[in-house]
Each structure stands twice: as C-alpha cells, then as structure tokens.
Amino acid sequence: MSQQVAPATNVAEFTVSELSFALKRTVEENFEHVRVRGEISGFRGTVGSGHAYFTLKDDKACIDAVVWKTTFTRLRFKPQEGLEVIAVGKLTTFPGRSKYQIVIESLEPAGEGALMALLEERRRKLQAEGLFDESRKRPIPYLPSVIGVVTSPTGAVIRDILHRLRDRFPSRVLVWPVRVQGEGAADEVANAVRGFNAIDGSGALPRPDLLIVARGGGSIEDLWAFNEEVAIRAVAESRIPTIAAVGHETDWTLIDFAADLRAPTPTGAAEKAVPVRSELLAVTGDLASRHEAVFWRCMEARRRELLALSRAMPSLSGLLAMPRQRLDHVGSRLGRALGSEVALKRRSADAVTARLSPMLLTRSAAQGRERVEAVHRRLVAAHAARLRQERRDLDRTGARLQIGCVGRIVRRQRERFEQASRLLQSYGQLFSEEAMLARGFALVTDADGGRIGSAADLRLGDSIAIRFADGAVAASITGESSEPPALSASPKPRAQKLPKPTKARVPVPGSRQGSLF
C-alpha cells in the first residue's frame, strides 16, 4: 500500500500566547479611543485594590468594563447600578481569559433623563438622612457685618453681588475663589465652605456672619458640581448661615435644599443678605420721630396728672397749722410743768433730809464699831491659835531635825511669824478709830471728851463736838420737837484738834510663853 502524506501548507503557525497578544495589539491599535453607550450592570463598588469592575450592556450584547483606581477617584460621575452612561476609553483584551474589555477613562450619564434619575435618587437618599430638614436651618442675620462669598472670581456673578451689596447696604465681603463647574469643582466648593467655618475671628481675617454660594446659569451638566454629595454635606454642616444662589430662577440643585435659604439668582442672594440702607434709615428716622412724639405726649400727660394732684394736696400753711398750734399749747404748759417738777423734787429731797438725823448716824457708827470689834476679836483669837499650833509644830519638827536644818527651818518659821504679826497689826490699823473716820464715820463727844453713843444721852442746850477725819467742829443741841434734837452748829465754828487717842495695844497671844529666839 502506498503511504499517504499530509498536504503541505504555507499557513503560519502561532502559539496560544502569540495569537492572544497579536489580537490584543490589533484591538488596542484599532480601538484605542472609543465612546460606548450602555447600561451599567453588576456594579458592586470597588474591590480591595481600589479598582472597579462591571458590565456595559444593551438589549443585544454586553462588554466587560474596568476602571482603574487612579481614574475612579477622578470620575465626575461615579458608576451606579442600572444607570445608562457614556463611557470613554480604549478597548483591550485579557489574554488570561480570552476576553475583551473596555478600560474606562471618563464616565457621564447618557442624556438628561439619566442625570435626572441620578439626581432624584441622590435627593431621596440625602433627604432620608435629614440633610434637608427645615428644623436644621438657621435664620439669616438681619444685618451681617462680614459676608463670605464662594464663587468664581472672574465671572459676572461676583460683580453682580458686590454691586447689589454696594447699592443696598455696603458691607465687608470676603471672596473664596473656586471653580464652579468641571472636574474638582465640588471639592473646591466644599473646601471653601469648611474653610470659612474654620476661621475663628481672632486673627486679622474676620469670621463671616453669612455665606453665599453662587454661580451663574447653565445646563444640568454645568451645575452638576452643586449636586455632588461632598458639596451638599459641607453646606448642611456649616455653622454659618448659608444662602444658595446657583443658576437662574428656574434652576434647582440639591445644594438649594441643604442651604438655610435659597435665592433665585446671585443678585437675589445679595438682596436677601442685607436690607436697603436708605429704607433702613427712613424706618429708623420714622421710629425716632414716633418715639420723640410719644415721649412728649407722655410728658404732657404726666404734667397734667401732677398738676391735678397738686390741686388736691393741702397747702403748706394748712399742713403746719395743727402742729404749730400743738407746739404753742405745749410751750404754754412747759413753764408750769417745770415749776411743778422742781417743787416735787424739792419735797422728795426734804423728806429724805428729814430722815437723816445725828442719832441715826450715831447708831450706824456704833453698830459698825461693834461689828469691827467683833471681827477684831475673832481675828486675834484665830491668829493666836494659829501661832500656838505653828509653834508646837516647830518644836516637834526641831526635835527631829539636825542642827543645820533646824536653823533653816527656824529662820523660815520666824519669817512666817513676823509676816503673821504684821498682818495682825494691819488688821488692827484697818479697824482703828482713825481708819473708821477716814471711811466717812464721825465721832460725837460731850464737852468733857466722853463718847456719846445714843441720842437719848443728849439734852437741849448740851454742847458737843463732832470729830471727822480731817478735824472737829463744835455744836449745841437746840429746838423743841418730838423728833430727835436737831444739831445747831455754832456760827463759824473753829475746828479744834481733839487729843489723839492712844492706840490700844493688842496683846500678843501667848506672850507668857517663852521665845525661841
């Protein structure tokens, strides 16, 4: 049998890798920049590496899509499940799976309807979080001194705001320049709002009392930066009251719901921020005039009331008439009352004087003398007994002690004995006749110098002498009365010194006892 040989061919032979990479180069060279419209499907967010994987599809086919991490962070619109979008990128293949895919470089909603659907979904989400609640909104200050404006520094918006503020009420304006559309505009708006809130006012830059976030009109794509969550949350979290003035009157963005007040235009925001200065001055002047008129009307009413009250009040002479009459009446009685009081005091003094008599004084002196003598006798007896006891104690002690110690004890006892003797002598001097006279008592004697102790010992015409501490006077007994005889001193009696009585020697108790010394 003849052997069959395979027919020769000139078709090139490739390995799997060579073919896969050849296909990859062909696809990338022919589809390096494409725009693909489709619906996002299978989007579950980014994976751990930060990349995003999903599928773009229509009603007949689908294509895998990938967004690298660096691109995903810059996307103006983030992928959402079911959103119809237009993806711009390049086609490539993945040889490891024999798949082709689009590497997306930018992403945007496909048409206004898609944007509106995304906008409505975002609005419902933020509203559910409470960012649009009216209870969170703060009142706009009536007359802010510093106004912060977040807008583009080169557009007509800032000029319109400044012009309107200058016409209505000139205020200090701080402008934070930002981009108001395009990539990164939302982040700049959010940073500006947070930056104004971070100013504490302690430095050279004052803290604004009010913020205005503004831009001109445009399409929904142009205004989309003010629909981004980062800008909406910054406005909602602002501690400074905020006015949103984005677009024209018919334009609405989500930032309008988060702001404390929405203005239809940037010019309208300036009008809502400050009052009209001329109108304010007119109102202030009118209030001042009304206040002055009310003040003078009140003053006139008070003057009439005061005049009416003054008519009802009595005159000064009428008020003083009765007090003056009472004063005259009391003054007329004052002289008689003083005379009666003096007479009454004189009678009281006479009654007291009548009760004071020489006999009473003599009796008091005799009683005092008896008490003094009794005390003197008791003191002498007690002292003598004490001396006797101490002498006995001294004798017993001396017998028990040595000669040297006895001398010291004897000296000590002698000092105590001498001290007791001096004390006894002072007692005798205290109750002596001179001491009694020095304390105010008087000694009455007859013509012969004998002591008179009772008024019954005196007769009419008797001459007596009354001795005091500083001298003596002569007197005679006169008068006829049932009362004790009255003393009548001789005219200008001459004080005569009575003989000084000798001091009675006080016997020293135990004098019959021998002395140790």
XYZ file of C-alpha atoms in Angstrom, residues 23-360:
338
model
C -5.140 40.023 18.943
C -4.511 42.381 21.870
C -2.269 44.638 19.765
C -4.781 44.632 16.890
C -7.697 45.587 19.134
C -5.782 48.315 21.010
C -4.448 49.839 17.770
C -7.869 49.992 16.103
C -9.965 50.855 19.182
C -7.638 52.981 21.292
C -10.285 55.681 21.827
C -13.963 54.803 21.748
C -17.244 56.078 23.212
C -19.573 53.344 24.291
C -23.159 53.870 25.404
C -24.738 51.273 27.661
C -26.343 50.401 30.968
C -24.197 49.585 33.976
C -24.758 46.087 35.270
C -23.105 44.076 38.025
C -21.519 47.079 39.778
C -20.729 46.230 43.408
C -18.302 49.005 44.214
C -14.539 48.899 44.206
C -12.588 45.819 45.210
C -9.780 45.706 47.738
C -7.248 47.104 45.260
C -9.456 50.147 44.595
C -10.338 49.121 41.022
C -13.961 48.806 39.818
C -15.288 46.039 37.576
C -18.741 45.909 35.959
C -20.503 45.292 32.596
C -21.912 47.654 29.988
C -24.859 46.187 28.153
C -27.720 46.978 25.815
C -30.588 44.819 24.649
C -28.392 42.632 22.370
C -24.854 42.449 23.719
C -22.548 43.251 26.662
C -18.929 44.161 27.240
C -16.804 43.981 30.350
C -15.541 47.283 31.753
C -12.832 48.179 34.253
C -11.971 51.473 35.942
C -8.544 51.664 37.499
C -8.157 53.117 40.996
C -6.441 56.346 39.913
C -9.185 57.006 37.350
C -12.050 56.100 39.687
C -11.104 58.799 42.223
C -11.208 61.461 39.441
C -14.566 60.444 37.942
C -17.120 63.221 37.975
C -19.952 60.683 37.985
C -19.445 57.504 39.918
C -20.854 54.271 38.467
C -24.277 53.234 39.747
C -26.178 50.026 39.081
C -28.719 50.421 36.262
C -27.530 53.881 35.173
C -27.251 54.455 31.419
C -23.912 56.073 30.732
C -21.487 57.041 28.019
C -18.060 55.566 28.714
C -14.929 56.925 27.058
C -11.822 54.745 26.971
C -9.982 52.157 24.945
C -10.605 48.504 24.118
C -8.150 45.859 25.148
C -8.083 42.119 25.717
C -7.251 39.978 28.706
C -5.286 37.037 27.310
C -5.560 35.038 30.508
C -9.345 34.706 29.958
C -9.640 35.272 26.222
C -11.893 38.224 26.932
C -12.000 41.709 25.608
C -12.959 44.718 27.762
C -13.068 48.481 27.806
C -10.750 50.428 30.124
C -12.834 53.463 31.044
C -11.125 56.847 31.370
C -14.251 59.036 31.843
C -17.895 58.408 32.564
C -21.012 60.529 32.202
C -24.734 59.883 32.231
C -26.284 59.225 28.862
C -28.639 62.192 28.410
C -30.596 64.458 30.684
C -33.037 61.748 31.653
C -30.264 59.676 33.200
C -28.950 62.689 35.078
C -32.393 63.493 36.387
C -32.847 59.924 37.556
C -29.488 60.041 39.326
C -30.356 63.416 40.803
C -33.696 62.196 42.126
C -32.157 59.100 43.633
C -29.485 61.179 45.371
C -32.082 63.634 46.636
C -34.123 60.844 48.233
C -31.007 59.410 49.847
C -29.866 62.696 51.399
C -33.384 63.616 52.446
C -33.688 60.307 54.275
C -30.540 61.249 56.189
C -32.221 64.504 57.337
C -29.895 66.900 55.494
C -32.843 68.814 54.026
C -34.972 69.110 57.205
C -36.334 72.572 57.918
C -35.576 72.153 61.631
C -31.846 72.223 60.795
C -31.981 75.551 59.005
C -30.770 78.673 60.817
C -32.195 82.186 60.459
C -30.309 84.608 58.250
C -28.805 87.537 60.233
C -30.626 90.799 59.603
C -27.525 92.938 59.132
C -24.313 90.898 58.711
C -21.120 92.877 59.071
C -18.969 90.372 57.091
C -20.261 88.267 54.172
C -18.322 85.335 52.707
C -18.890 84.520 49.015
C -17.956 81.165 47.431
C -17.844 81.611 43.648
C -15.584 82.128 40.655
C -13.555 85.353 41.000
C -13.613 86.054 37.243
C -17.297 85.691 36.371
C -20.107 88.213 36.355
C -21.627 86.656 39.494
C -19.222 88.259 41.968
C -19.570 91.654 40.252
C -23.364 91.471 40.465
C -23.230 90.542 44.152
C -20.789 93.336 45.033
C -22.774 95.888 43.022
C -26.051 94.956 44.693
C -24.494 94.997 48.179
C -22.982 98.425 47.497
C -26.356 99.795 46.382
C -28.340 98.359 49.289
C -26.030 98.345 52.307
C -22.225 98.435 51.900
C -20.710 95.510 53.800
C -17.333 93.841 54.025
C -17.099 90.911 51.589
C -14.602 88.010 51.682
C -14.364 86.019 48.405
C -13.127 82.421 48.364
C -12.321 81.727 44.687
C -13.378 78.307 43.367
C -14.212 76.604 40.077
C -17.955 76.354 39.658
C -18.042 73.578 37.061
C -15.892 70.791 35.732
C -13.824 68.162 37.427
C -12.886 69.011 41.060
C -15.362 71.912 41.323
C -17.468 70.196 44.003
C -14.412 69.544 46.178
C -13.323 73.180 45.915
C -16.794 74.409 46.899
C -16.834 72.065 49.911
C -13.344 73.153 50.992
C -14.321 76.821 50.713
C -17.396 76.371 52.934
C -15.407 74.436 55.509
C -12.580 76.985 55.302
C -14.911 79.876 56.141
C -16.260 77.890 59.102
C -12.725 77.247 60.344
C -11.994 80.984 60.749
C -12.224 81.825 64.482
C -12.038 85.608 64.049
C -9.114 86.094 66.447
C -6.664 86.993 63.691
C -6.619 89.663 61.017
C -9.260 87.816 58.974
C -12.761 88.204 60.478
C -15.246 85.348 60.672
C -18.166 85.837 58.234
C -21.681 86.245 59.618
C -23.212 84.877 56.391
C -22.109 82.714 53.424
C -23.312 82.965 49.816
C -22.603 80.016 47.464
C -23.271 81.285 43.939
C -22.739 80.734 40.226
C -24.493 81.670 37.001
C -26.986 79.657 34.991
C -26.247 76.676 32.779
C -27.300 73.178 31.847
C -27.721 70.393 34.326
C -24.269 69.171 33.435
C -22.799 72.634 34.097
C -24.495 72.827 37.502
C -23.700 69.268 38.465
C -20.904 70.246 40.904
C -23.617 71.620 43.197
C -25.393 68.262 43.137
C -22.392 66.337 44.416
C -22.595 64.904 47.930
C -19.333 66.452 49.096
C -20.591 69.987 48.425
C -24.100 69.286 49.770
C -22.779 67.836 53.037
C -20.379 70.743 53.553
C -23.233 73.261 53.199
C -25.501 71.219 55.504
C -22.744 71.005 58.167
C -21.897 74.731 58.002
C -22.281 76.548 61.339
C -22.521 79.845 59.469
C -25.937 80.548 57.876
C -25.750 79.917 54.120
C -27.640 81.268 51.086
C -27.563 79.137 47.912
C -27.740 81.132 44.655
C -26.914 78.671 41.888
C -28.181 79.293 38.345
C -31.204 81.277 37.280
C -34.598 81.328 38.951
C -35.767 78.109 37.263
C -32.581 76.189 38.013
C -32.579 73.875 41.023
C -29.707 71.936 42.573
C -29.503 69.777 45.656
C -27.426 72.417 47.407
C -30.559 74.613 47.431
C -32.251 72.074 49.743
C -29.265 71.887 52.118
C -28.723 75.661 52.420
C -30.551 77.728 55.048
C -32.073 79.931 52.317
C -32.398 79.697 48.532
C -32.092 82.756 46.327
C -33.347 82.659 42.718
C -30.220 84.421 41.414
C -26.884 85.659 42.803
C -28.287 89.204 42.697
C -31.295 87.975 44.684
C -28.906 86.469 47.238
C -27.328 89.897 47.794
C -30.795 91.400 48.220
C -31.716 88.763 50.814
C -28.404 89.191 52.631
C -28.744 92.865 53.603
C -31.570 95.396 53.866
C -31.761 98.627 51.861
C -29.755 101.212 53.738
C -31.928 104.152 52.683
C -35.090 102.310 53.692
C -33.475 101.335 56.980
C -32.506 104.951 57.647
C -36.044 106.062 56.779
C -37.564 103.475 59.098
C -35.092 104.392 61.841
C -35.861 108.092 61.428
C -39.582 107.409 61.496
C -39.219 105.335 64.652
C -37.115 108.089 66.233
C -39.767 110.696 65.392
C -42.526 108.491 66.747
C -40.503 107.820 69.875
C -39.957 111.537 70.427
C -43.654 112.291 69.860
C -44.699 109.561 72.277
C -42.178 110.830 74.811
C -43.545 114.375 74.737
C -47.121 113.107 74.891
C -46.239 111.070 77.948
C -44.507 114.074 79.495
C -47.572 116.234 78.874
C -49.861 113.586 80.357
C -47.617 113.316 83.438
C -47.572 117.103 83.771
C -51.369 117.231 83.737
C -51.570 114.434 86.294
C -49.042 116.214 88.505
C -50.982 119.467 88.237
C -54.213 117.681 89.175
C -52.532 116.033 92.149
C -51.053 119.352 93.286
C -54.522 120.900 93.344
C -55.806 118.078 95.544
C -52.950 118.425 98.012
C -53.385 120.834 101.020
C -51.297 123.977 101.275
C -48.133 124.197 103.341
C -49.722 126.525 105.913
C -52.660 124.158 106.245
C -50.345 121.184 106.847
C -48.398 123.110 109.528
C -51.366 124.752 111.269
C -52.231 121.925 113.664
C -48.610 121.027 114.555
C -47.901 124.734 115.164
C -50.978 125.021 117.454
C -49.949 121.913 119.401
C -46.454 123.352 119.793
C -47.857 126.622 121.206
C -50.096 124.722 123.630
C -47.237 122.541 124.855
C -44.985 125.587 125.193
C -47.520 127.376 127.381
C -47.700 124.363 129.699
C -43.961 123.841 129.831
C -43.273 126.599 132.420
C -45.906 125.349 134.851
C -44.780 121.776 134.384
C -41.170 122.677 135.136
C -42.224 124.539 138.334
C -44.322 121.590 139.482
C -41.481 119.180 138.782
C -38.998 121.307 140.738
C -41.390 121.532 143.703
C -41.928 117.773 143.638
C -38.181 117.104 143.581
C -37.703 119.607 146.452
C -40.324 117.841 148.606
C -38.666 114.484 147.885
C -35.304 115.912 148.908
C -36.773 117.396 152.108
C -38.347 114.051 153.005
C -35.026 112.296 152.555
C -33.234 115.017 154.560
C -35.741 114.717 157.440
C -34.982 111.032 157.733
C -31.263 111.756 158.123
C -30.519 112.612 161.824
C -27.422 112.566 164.089
C -28.947 109.789 166.123
C -29.267 107.626 163.002
